[in-house]
Short mmCIF file of C-alpha atoms in Angstrom, two decimals:
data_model
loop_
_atom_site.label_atom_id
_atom_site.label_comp_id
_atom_site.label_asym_id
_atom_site.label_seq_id
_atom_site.Cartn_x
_atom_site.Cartn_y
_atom_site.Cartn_z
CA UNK A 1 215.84 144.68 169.06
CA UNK A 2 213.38 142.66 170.99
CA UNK A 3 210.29 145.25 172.09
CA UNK A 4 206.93 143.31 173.72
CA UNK A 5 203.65 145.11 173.96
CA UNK A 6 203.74 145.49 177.82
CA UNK A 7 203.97 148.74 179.50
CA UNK A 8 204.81 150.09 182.31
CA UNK A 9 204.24 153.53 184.22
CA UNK A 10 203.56 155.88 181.42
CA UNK A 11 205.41 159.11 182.76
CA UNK A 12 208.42 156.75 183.24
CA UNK A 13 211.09 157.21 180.16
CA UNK A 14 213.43 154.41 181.46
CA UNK A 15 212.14 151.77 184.09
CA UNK A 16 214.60 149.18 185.37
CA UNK A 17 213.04 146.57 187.25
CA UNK A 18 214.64 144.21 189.77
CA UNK A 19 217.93 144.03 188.21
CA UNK A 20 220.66 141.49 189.51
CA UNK A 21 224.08 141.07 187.90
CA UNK A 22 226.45 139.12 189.48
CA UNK A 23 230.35 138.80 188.62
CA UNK A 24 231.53 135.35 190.12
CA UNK A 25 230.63 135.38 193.63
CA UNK A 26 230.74 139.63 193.70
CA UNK A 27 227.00 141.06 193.97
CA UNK A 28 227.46 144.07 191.67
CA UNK A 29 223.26 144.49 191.51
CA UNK A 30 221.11 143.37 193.45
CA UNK A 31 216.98 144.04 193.10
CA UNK A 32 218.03 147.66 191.93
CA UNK A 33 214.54 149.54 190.24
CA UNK A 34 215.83 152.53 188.57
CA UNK A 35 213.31 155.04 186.67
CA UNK A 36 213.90 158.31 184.45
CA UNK A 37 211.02 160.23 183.70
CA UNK A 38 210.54 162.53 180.69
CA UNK A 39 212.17 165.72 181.06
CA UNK A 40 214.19 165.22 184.30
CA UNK A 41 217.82 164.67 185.43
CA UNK A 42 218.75 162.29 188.00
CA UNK A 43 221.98 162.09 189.80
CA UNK A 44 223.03 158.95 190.73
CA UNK A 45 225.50 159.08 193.54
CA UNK A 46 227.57 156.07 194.87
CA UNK A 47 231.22 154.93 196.07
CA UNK A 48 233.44 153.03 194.05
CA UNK A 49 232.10 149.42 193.70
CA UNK A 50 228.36 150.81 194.84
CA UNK A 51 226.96 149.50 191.03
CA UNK A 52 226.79 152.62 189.57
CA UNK A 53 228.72 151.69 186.60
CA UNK A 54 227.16 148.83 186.07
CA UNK A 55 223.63 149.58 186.00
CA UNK A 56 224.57 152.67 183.55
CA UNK A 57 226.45 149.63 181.72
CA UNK A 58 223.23 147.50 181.46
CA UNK A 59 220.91 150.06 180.24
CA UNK A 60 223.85 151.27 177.80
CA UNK A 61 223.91 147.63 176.49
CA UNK A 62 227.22 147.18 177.41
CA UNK A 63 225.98 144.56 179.97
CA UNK A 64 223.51 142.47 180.26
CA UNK A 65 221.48 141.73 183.39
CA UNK A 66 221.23 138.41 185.06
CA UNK A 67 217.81 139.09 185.91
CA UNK A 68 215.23 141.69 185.60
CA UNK A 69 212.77 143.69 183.26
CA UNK A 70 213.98 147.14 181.55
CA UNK A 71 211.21 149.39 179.92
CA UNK A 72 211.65 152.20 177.47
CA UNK A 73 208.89 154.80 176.87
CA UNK A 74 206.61 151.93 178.29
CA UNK A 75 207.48 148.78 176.29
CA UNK A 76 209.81 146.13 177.76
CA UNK A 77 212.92 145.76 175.77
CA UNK A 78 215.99 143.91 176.08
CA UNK A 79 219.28 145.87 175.81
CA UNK A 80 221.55 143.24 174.62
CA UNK A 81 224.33 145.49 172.98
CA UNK A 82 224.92 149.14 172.53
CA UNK A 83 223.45 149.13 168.98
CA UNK A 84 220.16 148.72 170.41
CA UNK A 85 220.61 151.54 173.17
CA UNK A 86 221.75 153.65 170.43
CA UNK A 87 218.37 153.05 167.99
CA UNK A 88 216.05 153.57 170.78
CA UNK A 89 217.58 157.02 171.54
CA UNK A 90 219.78 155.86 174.33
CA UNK A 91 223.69 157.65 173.95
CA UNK A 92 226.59 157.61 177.03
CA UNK A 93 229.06 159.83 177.59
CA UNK A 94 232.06 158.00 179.04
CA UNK A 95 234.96 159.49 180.81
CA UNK A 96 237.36 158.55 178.04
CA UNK A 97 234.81 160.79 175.81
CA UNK A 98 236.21 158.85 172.92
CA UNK A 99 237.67 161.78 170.64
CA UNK A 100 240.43 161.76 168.21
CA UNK A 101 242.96 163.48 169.44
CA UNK A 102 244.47 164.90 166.35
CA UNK A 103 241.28 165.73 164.46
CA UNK A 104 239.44 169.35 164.80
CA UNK A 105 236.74 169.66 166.31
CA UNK A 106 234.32 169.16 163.35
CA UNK A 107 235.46 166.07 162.51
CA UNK A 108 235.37 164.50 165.84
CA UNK A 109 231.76 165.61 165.80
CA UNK A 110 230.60 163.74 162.57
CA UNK A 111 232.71 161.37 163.04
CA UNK A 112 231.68 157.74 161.31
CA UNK A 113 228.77 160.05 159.99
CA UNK A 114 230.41 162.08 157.92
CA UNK A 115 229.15 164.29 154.95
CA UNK A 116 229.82 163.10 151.91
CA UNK A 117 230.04 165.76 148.97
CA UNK A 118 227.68 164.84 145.88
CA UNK A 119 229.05 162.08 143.51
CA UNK A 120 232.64 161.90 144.16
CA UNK A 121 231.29 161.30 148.00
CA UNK A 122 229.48 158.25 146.84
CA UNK A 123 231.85 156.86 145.04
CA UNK A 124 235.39 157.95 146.69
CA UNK A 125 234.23 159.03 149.92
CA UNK A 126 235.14 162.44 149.56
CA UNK A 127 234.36 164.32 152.48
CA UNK A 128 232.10 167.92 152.10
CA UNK A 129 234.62 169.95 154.20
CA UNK A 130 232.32 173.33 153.65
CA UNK A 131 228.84 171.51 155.02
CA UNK A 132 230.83 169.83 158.19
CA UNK A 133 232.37 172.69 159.59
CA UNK A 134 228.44 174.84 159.05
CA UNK A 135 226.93 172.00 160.81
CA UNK A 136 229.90 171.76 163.72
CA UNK A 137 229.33 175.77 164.01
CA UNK A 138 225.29 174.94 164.28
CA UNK A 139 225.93 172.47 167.01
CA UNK A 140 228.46 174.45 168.85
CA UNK A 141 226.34 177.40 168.80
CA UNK A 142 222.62 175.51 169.97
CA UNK A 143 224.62 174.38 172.47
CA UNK A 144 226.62 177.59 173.68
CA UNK A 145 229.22 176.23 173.48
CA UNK A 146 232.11 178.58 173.34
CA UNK A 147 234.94 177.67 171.21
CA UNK A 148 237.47 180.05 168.83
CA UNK A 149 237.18 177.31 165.76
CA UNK A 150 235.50 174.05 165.02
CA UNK A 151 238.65 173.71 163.14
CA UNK A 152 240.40 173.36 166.35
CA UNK A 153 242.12 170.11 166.84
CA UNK A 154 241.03 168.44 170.21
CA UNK A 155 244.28 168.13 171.62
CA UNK A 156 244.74 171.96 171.97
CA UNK A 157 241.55 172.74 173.81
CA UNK A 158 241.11 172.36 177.48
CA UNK A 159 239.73 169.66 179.51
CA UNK A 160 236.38 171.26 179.75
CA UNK A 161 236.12 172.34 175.90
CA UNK A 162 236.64 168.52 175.19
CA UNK A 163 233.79 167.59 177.14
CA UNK A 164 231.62 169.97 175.44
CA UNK A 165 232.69 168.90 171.72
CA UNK A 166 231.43 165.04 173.43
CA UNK A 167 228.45 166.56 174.60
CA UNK A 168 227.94 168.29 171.31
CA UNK A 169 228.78 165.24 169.66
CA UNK A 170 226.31 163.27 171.39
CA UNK A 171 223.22 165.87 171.03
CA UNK A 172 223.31 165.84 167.30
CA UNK A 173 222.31 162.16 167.45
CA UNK A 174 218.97 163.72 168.69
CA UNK A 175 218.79 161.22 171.81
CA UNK A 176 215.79 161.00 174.22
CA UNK A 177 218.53 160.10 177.16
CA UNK A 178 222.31 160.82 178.06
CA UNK A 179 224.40 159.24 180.09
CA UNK A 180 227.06 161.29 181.87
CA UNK A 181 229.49 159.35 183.64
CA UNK A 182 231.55 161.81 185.60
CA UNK A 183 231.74 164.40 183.35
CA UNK A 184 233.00 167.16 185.49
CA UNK A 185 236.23 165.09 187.10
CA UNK A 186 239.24 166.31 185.60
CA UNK A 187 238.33 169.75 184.69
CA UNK A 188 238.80 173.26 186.61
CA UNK A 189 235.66 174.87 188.61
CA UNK A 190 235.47 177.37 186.20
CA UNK A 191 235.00 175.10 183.17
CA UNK A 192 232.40 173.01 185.58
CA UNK A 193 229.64 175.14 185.83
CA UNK A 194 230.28 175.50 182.07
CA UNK A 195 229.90 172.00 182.10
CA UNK A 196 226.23 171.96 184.28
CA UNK A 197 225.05 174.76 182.57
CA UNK A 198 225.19 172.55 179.66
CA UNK A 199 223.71 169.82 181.38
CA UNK A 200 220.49 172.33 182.64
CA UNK A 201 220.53 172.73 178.61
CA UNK A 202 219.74 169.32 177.60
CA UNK A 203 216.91 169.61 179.77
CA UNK A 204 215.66 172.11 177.90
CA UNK A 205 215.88 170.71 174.85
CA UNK A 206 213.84 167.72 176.07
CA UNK A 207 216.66 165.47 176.67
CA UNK A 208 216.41 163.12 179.82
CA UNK A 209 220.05 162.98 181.91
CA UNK A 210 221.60 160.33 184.24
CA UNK A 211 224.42 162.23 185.78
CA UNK A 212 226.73 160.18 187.94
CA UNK A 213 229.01 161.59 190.09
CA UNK A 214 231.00 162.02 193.18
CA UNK A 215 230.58 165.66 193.91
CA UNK A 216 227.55 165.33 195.73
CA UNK A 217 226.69 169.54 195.55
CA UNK A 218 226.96 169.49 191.88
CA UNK A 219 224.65 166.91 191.47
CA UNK A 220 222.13 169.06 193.82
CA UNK A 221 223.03 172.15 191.16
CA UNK A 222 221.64 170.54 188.66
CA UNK A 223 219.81 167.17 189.42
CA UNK A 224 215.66 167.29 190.10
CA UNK A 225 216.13 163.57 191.87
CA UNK A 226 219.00 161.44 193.66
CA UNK A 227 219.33 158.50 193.61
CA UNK A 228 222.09 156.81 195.94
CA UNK A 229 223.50 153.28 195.52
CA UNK A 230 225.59 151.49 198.13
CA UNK A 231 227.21 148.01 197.95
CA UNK A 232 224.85 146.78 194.88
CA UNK A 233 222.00 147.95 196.53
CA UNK A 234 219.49 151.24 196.03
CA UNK A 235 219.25 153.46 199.64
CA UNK A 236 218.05 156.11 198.61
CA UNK A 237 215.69 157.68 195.78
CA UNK A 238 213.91 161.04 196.53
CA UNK A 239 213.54 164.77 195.06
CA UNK A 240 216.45 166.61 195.63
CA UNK A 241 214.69 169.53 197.15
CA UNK A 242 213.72 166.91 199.68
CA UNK A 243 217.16 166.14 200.69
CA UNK A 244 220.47 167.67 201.93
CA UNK A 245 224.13 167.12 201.15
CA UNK A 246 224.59 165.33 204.83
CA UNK A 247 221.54 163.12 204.33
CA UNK A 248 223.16 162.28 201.04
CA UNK A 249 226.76 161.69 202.72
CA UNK A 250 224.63 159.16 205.26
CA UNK A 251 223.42 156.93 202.67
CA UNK A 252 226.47 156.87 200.83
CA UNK A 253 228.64 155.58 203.78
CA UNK A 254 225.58 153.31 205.34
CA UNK A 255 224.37 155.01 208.98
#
């Protein structure tokens, strides 16, 4: 992981500066800032093909930038691969959450990090059954997070339940910043303030959030800025108690 000395604006978690990517002769960027301050959610709001996923993408690792400086609690880094979003605290919650289906819930938590029981552990890989499912009740309960058993398999819990066992998943990694990438879109209403009262949470705990979606009056429930991308470009970036739904809606469609 490349880090440099220079530093940026020191209440700024995540600066992006001036970042282009191009795909062939599509603009997907173009001279986008972005910043995410300690502490704070941001909602970032676009159409379909407005960049959203791509910046999220780049600072993820799972792009690189064709031009343009990224800083991270005030050094310059360059995020050439998830790996190095990962070490510097950096985790993204994709729509596709990435669970095992047929695994409970505990094991999808610690999954690839799973605990291993004394000797036999080392050398066979034995798993310590007793300690994962303490931990997965630890989680699920820090996080109220309301499930019958974290011996559960995923496929039998609802839409919403899944997202929280990604969340919950996610959190124990201890990140400074999460990336949500539509995570209330194919769940009920009920399970969505479940959802954003989970997201208010992180906060709480001291965990930055980019939330991206296209329900612009949940990201006002729950998002202290907005910021609003349109064809590659940034239109908008203000408080959200300095804006309204329809001024939103105006940026978003370009009058």
């Amino acid at each position: 992981m490349q880090v440099t000395a220079k530093t940026s604006t020191a209440t700024s978690l995540v600066k992006m500066e001036k970042i282009y990517k191009h795909f062939g002769g599509v603009v997907a960027l173009q001279d986008v800032d972005f910043d995410l301050n300690y502490n704070e959610i941001v909602g970032l709001v676009g159409d379909n093909g407005a960049g959203k996923s791509t910046l999220i993408k780049i600072l993820s690792g799972a792009l690189t930038p064709d031009d343009g400086k990224i800083y991270f609690e005030g050094n310059e880094v360059e995020i050439s691969n998830p790996k190095i979003a990962k070490e510097l605290g950096i985790e993204t919650v994709y729509q596709d959450l990435a669970l095992v289906e047929n695994l409970d819930v505990a094991s999808n938590l610690f999954l690839g990090r799973e605990f291993k029981k004394g000797v036999l552990g080392k050398l066979f890989g034995v798993i310590d059954k007793k300690r994962t499912y303490s931990e997965a009740e630890k989680v699920m309960r820090n996080l109220k997070i309301h499930i019958d058993s974290v011996k559960t398999i995923v496929q039998n819990l609802s839409g919403g339940q899944r997202q929280a066992v990604a969340i919950g998943k996610t959190v124990y990694l201890s990140p400074k910043v999460i990336i949500m990438d539509e995570p209330t879109a194919a769940i009920g209403v009920k399970e969505r303030k479940v959802i954003l009262d989970l997201i208010l949470s992180l906060k709480e705990k001291g965990i930055s959030v980019i939330f991206i979606s296209h329900n612009i009056p949940e990201v006002f429930s729950v998002a202290d800025r907005i910021v609003v991308l349109n064809r590659g470009l940034k239109v908008g970036d203000e408080k959200a108690s300095n804006l309204t739904v329809d001024d939103v809606v105006k940026l978003l469609v370009g009058s």
